[in-house]
Tab-separated table of C-alpha atoms in Angstrom:
chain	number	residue	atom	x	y	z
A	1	UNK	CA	17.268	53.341	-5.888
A	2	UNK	CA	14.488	56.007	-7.291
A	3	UNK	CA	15.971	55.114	-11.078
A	4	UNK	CA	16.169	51.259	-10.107
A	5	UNK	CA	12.299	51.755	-9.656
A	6	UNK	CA	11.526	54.141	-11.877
A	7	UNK	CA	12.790	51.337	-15.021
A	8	UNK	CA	11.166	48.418	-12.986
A	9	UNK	CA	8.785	46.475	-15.381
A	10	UNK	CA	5.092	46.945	-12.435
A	11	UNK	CA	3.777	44.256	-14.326
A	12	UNK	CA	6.537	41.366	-13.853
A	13	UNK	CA	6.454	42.742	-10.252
A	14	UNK	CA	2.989	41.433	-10.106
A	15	UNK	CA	3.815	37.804	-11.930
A	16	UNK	CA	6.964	37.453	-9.214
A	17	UNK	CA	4.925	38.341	-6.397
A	18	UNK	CA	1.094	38.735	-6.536
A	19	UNK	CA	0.117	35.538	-8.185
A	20	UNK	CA	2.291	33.048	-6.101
A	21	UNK	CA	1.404	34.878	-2.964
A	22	UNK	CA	-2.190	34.280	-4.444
A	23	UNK	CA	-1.798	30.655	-5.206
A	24	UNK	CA	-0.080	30.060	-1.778
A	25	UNK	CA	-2.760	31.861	-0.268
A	26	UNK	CA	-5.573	29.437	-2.316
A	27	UNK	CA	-3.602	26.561	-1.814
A	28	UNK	CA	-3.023	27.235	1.965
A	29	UNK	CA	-7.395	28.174	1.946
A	30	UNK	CA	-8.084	24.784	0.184
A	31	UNK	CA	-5.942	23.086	2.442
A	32	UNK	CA	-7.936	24.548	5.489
A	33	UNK	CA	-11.630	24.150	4.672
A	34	UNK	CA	-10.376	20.480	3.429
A	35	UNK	CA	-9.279	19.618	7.421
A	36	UNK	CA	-12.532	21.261	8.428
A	37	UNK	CA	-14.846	19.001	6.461
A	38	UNK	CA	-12.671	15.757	7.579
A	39	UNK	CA	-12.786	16.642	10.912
A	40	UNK	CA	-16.317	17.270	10.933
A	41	UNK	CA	-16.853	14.032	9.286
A	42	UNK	CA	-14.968	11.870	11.375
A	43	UNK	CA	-16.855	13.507	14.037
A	44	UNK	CA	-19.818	12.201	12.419
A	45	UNK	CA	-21.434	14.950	10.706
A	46	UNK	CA	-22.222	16.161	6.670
A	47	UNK	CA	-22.364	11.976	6.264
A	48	UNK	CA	-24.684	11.311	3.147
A	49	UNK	CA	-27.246	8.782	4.014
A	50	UNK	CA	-25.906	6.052	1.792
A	51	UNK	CA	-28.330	2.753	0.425
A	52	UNK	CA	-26.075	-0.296	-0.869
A	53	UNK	CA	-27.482	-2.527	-3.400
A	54	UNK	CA	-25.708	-6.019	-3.832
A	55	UNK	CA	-25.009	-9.322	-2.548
A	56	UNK	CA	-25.320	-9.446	1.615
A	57	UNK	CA	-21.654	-10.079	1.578
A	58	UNK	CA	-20.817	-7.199	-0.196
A	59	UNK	CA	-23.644	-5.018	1.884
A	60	UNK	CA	-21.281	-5.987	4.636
A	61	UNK	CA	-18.093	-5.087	3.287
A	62	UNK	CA	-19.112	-1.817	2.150
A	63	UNK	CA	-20.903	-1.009	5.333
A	64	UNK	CA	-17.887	-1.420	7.075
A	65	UNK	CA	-15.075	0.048	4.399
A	66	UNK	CA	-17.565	3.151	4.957
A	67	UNK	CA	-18.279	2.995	8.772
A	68	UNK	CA	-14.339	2.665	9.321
A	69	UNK	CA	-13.571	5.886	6.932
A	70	UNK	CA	-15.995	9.073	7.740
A	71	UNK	CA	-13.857	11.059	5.995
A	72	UNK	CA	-15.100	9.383	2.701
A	73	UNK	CA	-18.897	11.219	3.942
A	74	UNK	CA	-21.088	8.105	3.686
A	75	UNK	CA	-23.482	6.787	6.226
A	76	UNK	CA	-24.806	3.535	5.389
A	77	UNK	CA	-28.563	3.646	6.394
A	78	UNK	CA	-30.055	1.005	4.438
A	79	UNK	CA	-29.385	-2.228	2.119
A	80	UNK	CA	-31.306	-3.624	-1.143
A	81	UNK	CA	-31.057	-6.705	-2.788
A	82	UNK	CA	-29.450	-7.253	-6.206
A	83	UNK	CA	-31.325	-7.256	-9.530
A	84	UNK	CA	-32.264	-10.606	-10.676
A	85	UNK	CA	-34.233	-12.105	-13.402
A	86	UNK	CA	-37.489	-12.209	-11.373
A	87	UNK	CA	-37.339	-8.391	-10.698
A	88	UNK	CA	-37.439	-7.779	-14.351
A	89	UNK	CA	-40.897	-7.505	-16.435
A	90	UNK	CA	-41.950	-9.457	-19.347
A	91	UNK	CA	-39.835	-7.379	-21.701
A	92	UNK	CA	-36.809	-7.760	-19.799
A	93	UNK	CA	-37.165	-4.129	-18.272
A	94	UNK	CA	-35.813	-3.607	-14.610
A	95	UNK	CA	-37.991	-1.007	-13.876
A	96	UNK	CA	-40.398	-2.531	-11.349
A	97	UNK	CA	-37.194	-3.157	-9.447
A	98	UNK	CA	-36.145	0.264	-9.960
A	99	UNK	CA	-39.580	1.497	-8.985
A	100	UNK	CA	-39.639	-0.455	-5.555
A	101	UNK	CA	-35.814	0.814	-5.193
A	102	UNK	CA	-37.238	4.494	-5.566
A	103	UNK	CA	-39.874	3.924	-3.011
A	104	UNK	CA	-37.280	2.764	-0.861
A	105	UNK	CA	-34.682	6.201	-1.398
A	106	UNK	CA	-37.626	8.256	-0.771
A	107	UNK	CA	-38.880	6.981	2.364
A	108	UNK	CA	-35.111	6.761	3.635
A	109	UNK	CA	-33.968	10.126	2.596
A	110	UNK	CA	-31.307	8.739	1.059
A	111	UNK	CA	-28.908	10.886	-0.552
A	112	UNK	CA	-27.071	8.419	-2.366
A	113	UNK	CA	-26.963	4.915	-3.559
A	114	UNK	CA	-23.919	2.440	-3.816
A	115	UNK	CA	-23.938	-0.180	-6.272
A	116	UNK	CA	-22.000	-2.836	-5.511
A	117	UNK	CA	-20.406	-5.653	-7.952
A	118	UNK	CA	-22.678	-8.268	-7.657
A	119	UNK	CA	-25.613	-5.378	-7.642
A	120	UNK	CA	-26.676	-7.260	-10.961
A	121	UNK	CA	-27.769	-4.251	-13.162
A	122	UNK	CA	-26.156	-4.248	-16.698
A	123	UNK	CA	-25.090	-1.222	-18.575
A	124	UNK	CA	-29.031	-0.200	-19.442
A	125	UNK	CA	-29.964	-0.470	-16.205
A	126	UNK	CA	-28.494	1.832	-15.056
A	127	UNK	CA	-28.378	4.637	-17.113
A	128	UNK	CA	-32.676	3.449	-16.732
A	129	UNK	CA	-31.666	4.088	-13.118
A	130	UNK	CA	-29.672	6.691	-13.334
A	131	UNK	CA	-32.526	8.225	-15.199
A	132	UNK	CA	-34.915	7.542	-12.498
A	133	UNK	CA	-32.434	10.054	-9.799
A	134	UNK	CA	-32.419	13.021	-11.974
A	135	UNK	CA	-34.068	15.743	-10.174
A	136	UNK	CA	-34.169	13.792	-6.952
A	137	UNK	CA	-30.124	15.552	-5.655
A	138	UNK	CA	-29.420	11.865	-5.121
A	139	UNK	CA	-26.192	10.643	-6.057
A	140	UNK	CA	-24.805	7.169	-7.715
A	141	UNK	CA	-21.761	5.157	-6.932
A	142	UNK	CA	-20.852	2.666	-8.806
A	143	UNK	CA	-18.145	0.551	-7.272
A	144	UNK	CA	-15.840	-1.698	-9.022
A	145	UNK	CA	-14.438	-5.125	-8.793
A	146	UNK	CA	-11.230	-3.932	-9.388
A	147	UNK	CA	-10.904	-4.091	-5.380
A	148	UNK	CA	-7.356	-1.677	-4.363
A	149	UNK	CA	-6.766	-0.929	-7.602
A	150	UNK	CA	-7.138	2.763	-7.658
A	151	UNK	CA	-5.607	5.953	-8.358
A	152	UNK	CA	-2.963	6.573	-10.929
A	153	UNK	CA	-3.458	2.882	-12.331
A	154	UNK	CA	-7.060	3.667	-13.077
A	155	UNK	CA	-8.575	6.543	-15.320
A	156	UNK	CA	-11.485	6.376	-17.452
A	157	UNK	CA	-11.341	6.538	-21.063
A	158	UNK	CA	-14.199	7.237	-24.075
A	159	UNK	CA	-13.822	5.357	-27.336
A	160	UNK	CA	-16.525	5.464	-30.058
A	161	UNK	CA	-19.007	6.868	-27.638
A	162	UNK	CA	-18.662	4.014	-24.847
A	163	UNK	CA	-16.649	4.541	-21.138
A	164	UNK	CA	-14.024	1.758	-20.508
A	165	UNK	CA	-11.353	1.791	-17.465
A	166	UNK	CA	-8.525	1.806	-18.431
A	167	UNK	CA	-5.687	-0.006	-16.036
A	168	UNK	CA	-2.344	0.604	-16.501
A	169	UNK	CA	0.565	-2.212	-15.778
A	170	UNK	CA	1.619	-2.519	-12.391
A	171	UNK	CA	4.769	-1.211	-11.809
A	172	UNK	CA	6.753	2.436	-11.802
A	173	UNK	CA	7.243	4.389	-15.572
A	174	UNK	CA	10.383	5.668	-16.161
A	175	UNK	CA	9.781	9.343	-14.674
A	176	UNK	CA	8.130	7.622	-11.419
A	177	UNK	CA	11.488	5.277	-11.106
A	178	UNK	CA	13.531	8.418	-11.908
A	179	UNK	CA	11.635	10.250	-9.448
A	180	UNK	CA	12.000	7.336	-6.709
A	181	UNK	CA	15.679	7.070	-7.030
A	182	UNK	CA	16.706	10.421	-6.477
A	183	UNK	CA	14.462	10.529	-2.973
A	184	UNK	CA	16.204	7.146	-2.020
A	185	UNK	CA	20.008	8.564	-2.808
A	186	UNK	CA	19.596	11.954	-1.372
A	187	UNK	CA	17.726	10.753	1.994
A	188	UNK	CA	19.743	7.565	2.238
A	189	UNK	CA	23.514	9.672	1.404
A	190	UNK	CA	22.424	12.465	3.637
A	191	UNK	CA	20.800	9.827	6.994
A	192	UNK	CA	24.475	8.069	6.143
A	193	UNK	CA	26.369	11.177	6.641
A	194	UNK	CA	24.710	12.180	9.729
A	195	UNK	CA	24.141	8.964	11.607
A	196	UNK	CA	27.887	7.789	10.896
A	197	UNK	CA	28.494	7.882	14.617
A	198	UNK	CA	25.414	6.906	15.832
A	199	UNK	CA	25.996	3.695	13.239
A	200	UNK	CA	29.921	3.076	14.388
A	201	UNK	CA	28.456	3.515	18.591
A	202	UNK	CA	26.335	0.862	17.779
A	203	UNK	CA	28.425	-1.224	15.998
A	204	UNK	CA	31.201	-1.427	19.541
A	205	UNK	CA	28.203	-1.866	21.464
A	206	UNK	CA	27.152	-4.665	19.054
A	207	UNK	CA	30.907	-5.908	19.569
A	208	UNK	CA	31.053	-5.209	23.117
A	209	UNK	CA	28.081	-7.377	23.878
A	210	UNK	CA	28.013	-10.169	21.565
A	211	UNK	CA	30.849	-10.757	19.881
A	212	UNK	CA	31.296	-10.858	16.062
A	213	UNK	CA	30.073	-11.057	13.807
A	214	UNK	CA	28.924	-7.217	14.049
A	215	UNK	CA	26.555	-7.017	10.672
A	216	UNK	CA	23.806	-9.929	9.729
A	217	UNK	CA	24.151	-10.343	5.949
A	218	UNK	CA	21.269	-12.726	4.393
A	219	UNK	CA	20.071	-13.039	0.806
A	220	UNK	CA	17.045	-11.607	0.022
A	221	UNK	CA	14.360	-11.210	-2.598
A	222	UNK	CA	13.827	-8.144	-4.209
A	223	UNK	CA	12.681	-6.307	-7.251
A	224	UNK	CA	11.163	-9.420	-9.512
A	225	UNK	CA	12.598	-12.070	-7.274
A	226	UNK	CA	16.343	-10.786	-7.848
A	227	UNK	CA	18.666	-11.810	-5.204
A	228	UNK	CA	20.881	-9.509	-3.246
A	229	UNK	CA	22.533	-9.094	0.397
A	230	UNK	CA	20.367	-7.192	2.984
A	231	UNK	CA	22.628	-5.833	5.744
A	232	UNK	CA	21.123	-5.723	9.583
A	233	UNK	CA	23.310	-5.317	12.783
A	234	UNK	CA	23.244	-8.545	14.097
A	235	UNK	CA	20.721	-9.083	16.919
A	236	UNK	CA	20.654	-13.426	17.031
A	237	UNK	CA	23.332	-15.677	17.855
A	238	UNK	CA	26.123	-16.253	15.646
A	239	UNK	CA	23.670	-19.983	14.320
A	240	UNK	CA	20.712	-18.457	14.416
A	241	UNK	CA	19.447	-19.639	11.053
A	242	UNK	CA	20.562	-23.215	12.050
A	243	UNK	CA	17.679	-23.056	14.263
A	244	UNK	CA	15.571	-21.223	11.941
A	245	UNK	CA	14.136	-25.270	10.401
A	246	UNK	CA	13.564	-26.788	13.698
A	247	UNK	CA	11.897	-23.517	15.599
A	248	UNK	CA	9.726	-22.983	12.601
A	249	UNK	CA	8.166	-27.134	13.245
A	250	UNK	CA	7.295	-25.474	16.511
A	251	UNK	CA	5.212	-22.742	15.177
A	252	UNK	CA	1.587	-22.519	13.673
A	253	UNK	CA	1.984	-20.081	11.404
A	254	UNK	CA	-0.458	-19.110	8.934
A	255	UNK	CA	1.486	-17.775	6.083
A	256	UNK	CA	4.650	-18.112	4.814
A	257	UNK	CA	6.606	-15.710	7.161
A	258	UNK	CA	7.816	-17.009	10.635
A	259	UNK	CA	6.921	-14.602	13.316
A	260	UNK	CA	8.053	-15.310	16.918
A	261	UNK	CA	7.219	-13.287	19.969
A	262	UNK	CA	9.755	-13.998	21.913
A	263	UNK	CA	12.735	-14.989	19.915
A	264	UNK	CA	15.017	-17.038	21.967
A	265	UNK	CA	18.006	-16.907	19.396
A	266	UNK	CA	17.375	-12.501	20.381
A	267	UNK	CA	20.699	-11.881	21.720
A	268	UNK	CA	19.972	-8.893	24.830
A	269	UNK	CA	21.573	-6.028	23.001
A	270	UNK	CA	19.527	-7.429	20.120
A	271	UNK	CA	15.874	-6.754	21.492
A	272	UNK	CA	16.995	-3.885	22.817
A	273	UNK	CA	17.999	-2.953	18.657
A	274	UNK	CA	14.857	-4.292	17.894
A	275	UNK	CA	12.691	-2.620	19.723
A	276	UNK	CA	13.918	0.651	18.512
A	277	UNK	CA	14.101	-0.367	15.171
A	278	UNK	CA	18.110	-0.053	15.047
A	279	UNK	CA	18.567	-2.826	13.393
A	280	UNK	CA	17.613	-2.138	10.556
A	281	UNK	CA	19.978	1.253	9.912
A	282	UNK	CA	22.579	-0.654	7.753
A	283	UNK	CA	19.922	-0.688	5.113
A	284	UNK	CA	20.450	2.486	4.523
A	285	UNK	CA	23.760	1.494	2.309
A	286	UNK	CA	21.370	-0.983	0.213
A	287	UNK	CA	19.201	1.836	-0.333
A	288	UNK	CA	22.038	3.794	-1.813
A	289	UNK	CA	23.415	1.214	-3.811
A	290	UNK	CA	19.819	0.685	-5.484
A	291	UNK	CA	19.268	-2.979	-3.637
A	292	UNK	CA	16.525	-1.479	-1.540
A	293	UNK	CA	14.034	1.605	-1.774
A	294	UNK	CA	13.545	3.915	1.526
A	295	UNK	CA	9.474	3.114	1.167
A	296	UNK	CA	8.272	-0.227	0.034
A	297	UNK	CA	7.401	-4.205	1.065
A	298	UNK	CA	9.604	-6.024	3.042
A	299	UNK	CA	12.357	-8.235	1.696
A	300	UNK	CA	11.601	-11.410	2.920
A	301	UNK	CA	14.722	-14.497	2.994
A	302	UNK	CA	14.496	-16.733	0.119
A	303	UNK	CA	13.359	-19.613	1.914
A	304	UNK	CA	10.070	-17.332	3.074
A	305	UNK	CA	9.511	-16.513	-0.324
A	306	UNK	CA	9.497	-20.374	-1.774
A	307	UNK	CA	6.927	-20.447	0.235
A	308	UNK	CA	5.108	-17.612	-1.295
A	309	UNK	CA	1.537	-18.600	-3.194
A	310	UNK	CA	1.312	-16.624	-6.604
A	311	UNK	CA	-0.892	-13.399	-5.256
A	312	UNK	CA	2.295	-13.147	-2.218
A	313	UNK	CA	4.820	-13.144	-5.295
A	314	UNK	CA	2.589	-9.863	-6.787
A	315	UNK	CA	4.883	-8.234	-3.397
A	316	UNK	CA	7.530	-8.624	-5.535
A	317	UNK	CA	6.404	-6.083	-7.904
A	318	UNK	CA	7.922	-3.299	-6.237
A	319	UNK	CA	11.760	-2.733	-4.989
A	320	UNK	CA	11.786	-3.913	-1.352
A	321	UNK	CA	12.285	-0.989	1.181
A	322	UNK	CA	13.076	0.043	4.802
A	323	UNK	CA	9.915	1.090	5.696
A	324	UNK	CA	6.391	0.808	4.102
A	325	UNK	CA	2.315	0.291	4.788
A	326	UNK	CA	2.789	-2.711	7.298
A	327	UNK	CA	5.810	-0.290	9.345
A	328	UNK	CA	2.947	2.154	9.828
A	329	UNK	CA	0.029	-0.361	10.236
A	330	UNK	CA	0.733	-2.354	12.829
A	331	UNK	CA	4.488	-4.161	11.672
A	332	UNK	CA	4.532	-7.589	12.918
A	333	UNK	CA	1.050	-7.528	14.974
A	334	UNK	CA	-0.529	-7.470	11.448
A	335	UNK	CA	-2.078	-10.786	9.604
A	336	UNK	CA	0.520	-12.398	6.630
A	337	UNK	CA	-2.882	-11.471	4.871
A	338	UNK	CA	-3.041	-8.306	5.866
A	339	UNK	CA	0.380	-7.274	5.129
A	340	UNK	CA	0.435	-8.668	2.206
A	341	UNK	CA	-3.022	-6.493	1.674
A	342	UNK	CA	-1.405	-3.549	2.493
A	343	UNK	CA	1.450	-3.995	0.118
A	344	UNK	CA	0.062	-4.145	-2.792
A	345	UNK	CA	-2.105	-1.219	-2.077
A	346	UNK	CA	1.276	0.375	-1.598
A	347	UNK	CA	2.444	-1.079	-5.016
A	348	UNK	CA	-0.782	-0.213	-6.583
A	349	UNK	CA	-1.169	3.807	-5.613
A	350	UNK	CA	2.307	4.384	-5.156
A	351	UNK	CA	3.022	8.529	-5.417
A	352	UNK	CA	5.825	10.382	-4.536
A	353	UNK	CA	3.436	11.668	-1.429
A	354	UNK	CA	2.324	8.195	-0.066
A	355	UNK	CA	6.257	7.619	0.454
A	356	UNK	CA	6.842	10.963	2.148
A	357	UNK	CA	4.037	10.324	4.145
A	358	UNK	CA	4.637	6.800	5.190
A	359	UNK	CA	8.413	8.222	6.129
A	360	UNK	CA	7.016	10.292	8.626
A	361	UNK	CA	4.473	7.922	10.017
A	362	UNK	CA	7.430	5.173	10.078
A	363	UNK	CA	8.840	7.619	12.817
A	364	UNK	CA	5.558	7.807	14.989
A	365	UNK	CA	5.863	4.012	14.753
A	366	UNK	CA	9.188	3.448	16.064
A	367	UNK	CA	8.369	5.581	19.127
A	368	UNK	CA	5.621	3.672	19.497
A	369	UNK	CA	7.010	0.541	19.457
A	370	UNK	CA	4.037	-1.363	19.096
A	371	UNK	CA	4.634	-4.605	16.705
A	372	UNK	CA	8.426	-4.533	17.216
A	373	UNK	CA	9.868	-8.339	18.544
């Protein structure tokens, strides 16, 4: 042992083991003070007193985007109305609406202004505004029209001396697809595996209770429109989609998805499937044949999707999955709108975290059973 040491390189013994205890340490540091400032903000606190300049309607929106996320650390204090032609002096300058805007910030305290879209300042006013904060420790925003689009889609790029975004194509690289499959194989192969006799149970009950048949096949559309067979333990009776036409004349609904309450084609070992979420296990084998995706929107049938208008088909963008934003949102409770909001911030941001993320959350859900019917 003594010799063992005695050749030991001391130096690699401090590249194996000081510097990723170090970085686990500063990662684990990071991690801490980060939950300390969130928590502290949702609580209300360290909120910088925030001034939005724009149209009322997007005052409003960006109030409440802000009021509904502390954790961002904005407090909206105080609104101011959009640059127009008036506000300008007789060379065209904006600076006696810049002046009255400063007045403004310094009598509020503000500590930082948001410009919204329809704000109405061009590129030279405001770098004449941003001129106008230096020295003052008040910050700028400048918010885009770009809406959801955020994240890895959107970086910012310098070409002979001028700032552009740049925006990507929606969509998954190669690496990010690469990096996608092999989640959805080795979760969907390994939840197979393990919940083989939870799956078969269900199936006899299935049997026991309604009669064949035992699994609910039903084209759906996925990646780009392309057709394939989503698998479901049946939970209807045996004509359900016979009724599908007349039951949807019944219904006011206002987009293209029918959502009923109380179902009466649910067979009873069906809402009891249902309302857990069991249902939906056989997907599992369309995520491992590459059909489906563990995280993603929701395959809808085809006859949903005819209905679609052509910002619905941008759902279609993505591989359908199990689970995704509207699972862990509210499921069927939400708006068509809103689900169709959430999924293409989904589609938009995607990261190998969101999906891990909404995986677990997709788990709080179930228990929850709120939205399930």
């Amino acid at each position: 042992m003594v010799s063992f040491l005695g050749k030991f390189d001391t130096s690699r013994a401090y590249v194996l083991l000081v510097i990723p205890l170090g970085t686990l340490g500063l990662v684990i540091n990071r991690w801490s003070w980060r939950r300390w400032i969130l928590r502290k903000r949702n609580r209300g606190y360290d909120l910088q007193s925030t001034l939005v300049v724009g149209s009322i309607s997007d005052q409003q929106h960006i109030s409440q985007s802000l009021s509904e996320r502390k954790w961002a650390g904005y407090s909206v204090i105080d609104t101011f109305r959009p640059l127009s032609d008036a506000d300008r002096d007789e060379e065209g300058n904006a600076q006696p609406w810049i002046n009255e805007l400063m007045i403004k910030v310094e009598d509020g305290g503000v500590l930082c202004i948001a410009l919204a879209p329809s704000c109405g300042l061009g590129g030279g006013d405001i770098r004449e505004l941003s001129w106008s904060l230096e020295g003052r420790g008040t910050d700028l925003l400048i918010s885009s029209a770009l809406g959801a689009v955020t994240g890895p889609r959107l970086t910012l790029r310098v070409a002979t001396g001028l700032p552009f975004m740049h925006l990507d194509e929606v969509g998954l690289g190669a690496t990010q697809r690469a990096i996608k499959r092999v989640g959805d194989v080795a979760v969907s192969a390994t939840a197979i595996l393990f919940l083989s006799p939870f799956l078969l149970a269900i199936a006899i009950a299935v049997l026991i209770a309604s009669g064949r048949p035992v699994f609910f096949r039903q084209l759906r559309a996925g990646l780009r429109g392309k057709q394939f067979n989503m698998w479901k333990f049946r939970t209807m009776v045996p004509d359900a989609d016979a009724q599908r036409d007349a039951l949807r004349e019944e219904l006011e609904s206002t987009g293209p998805v029918m959502k009923i309450v109380d179902d009466p084609r649910v067979t009873s070992i069906g809402r009891f499937l249902r309302r857990w979420s069991l249902d939906e296990l056989p997907q599992l084998f369309n995520v491992f044949s590459g059909s489906m995706s563990l995280v993603g929107p929701r395959p809808h049938p085809l006859d949903d999707v005819s209905r679609y208008t052509s910002f619905d088909k941008r759902r279609l963008l993505a591989k359908p999955g199990v689970t995704g934003l509207w699972q862990v949102a509210g499921r069927s409770d939400l708006s068509w709108d809103d689900s169709v909001e959430l999924d293409l911030v989904y589609i938009e941001n995607w990261s190998p975290i969101a999906d891990a993320a909404i995986l677990l959350r997709t788990v709080q859900a179930v228990l929850a059973k709120k939205g399930a019917y």
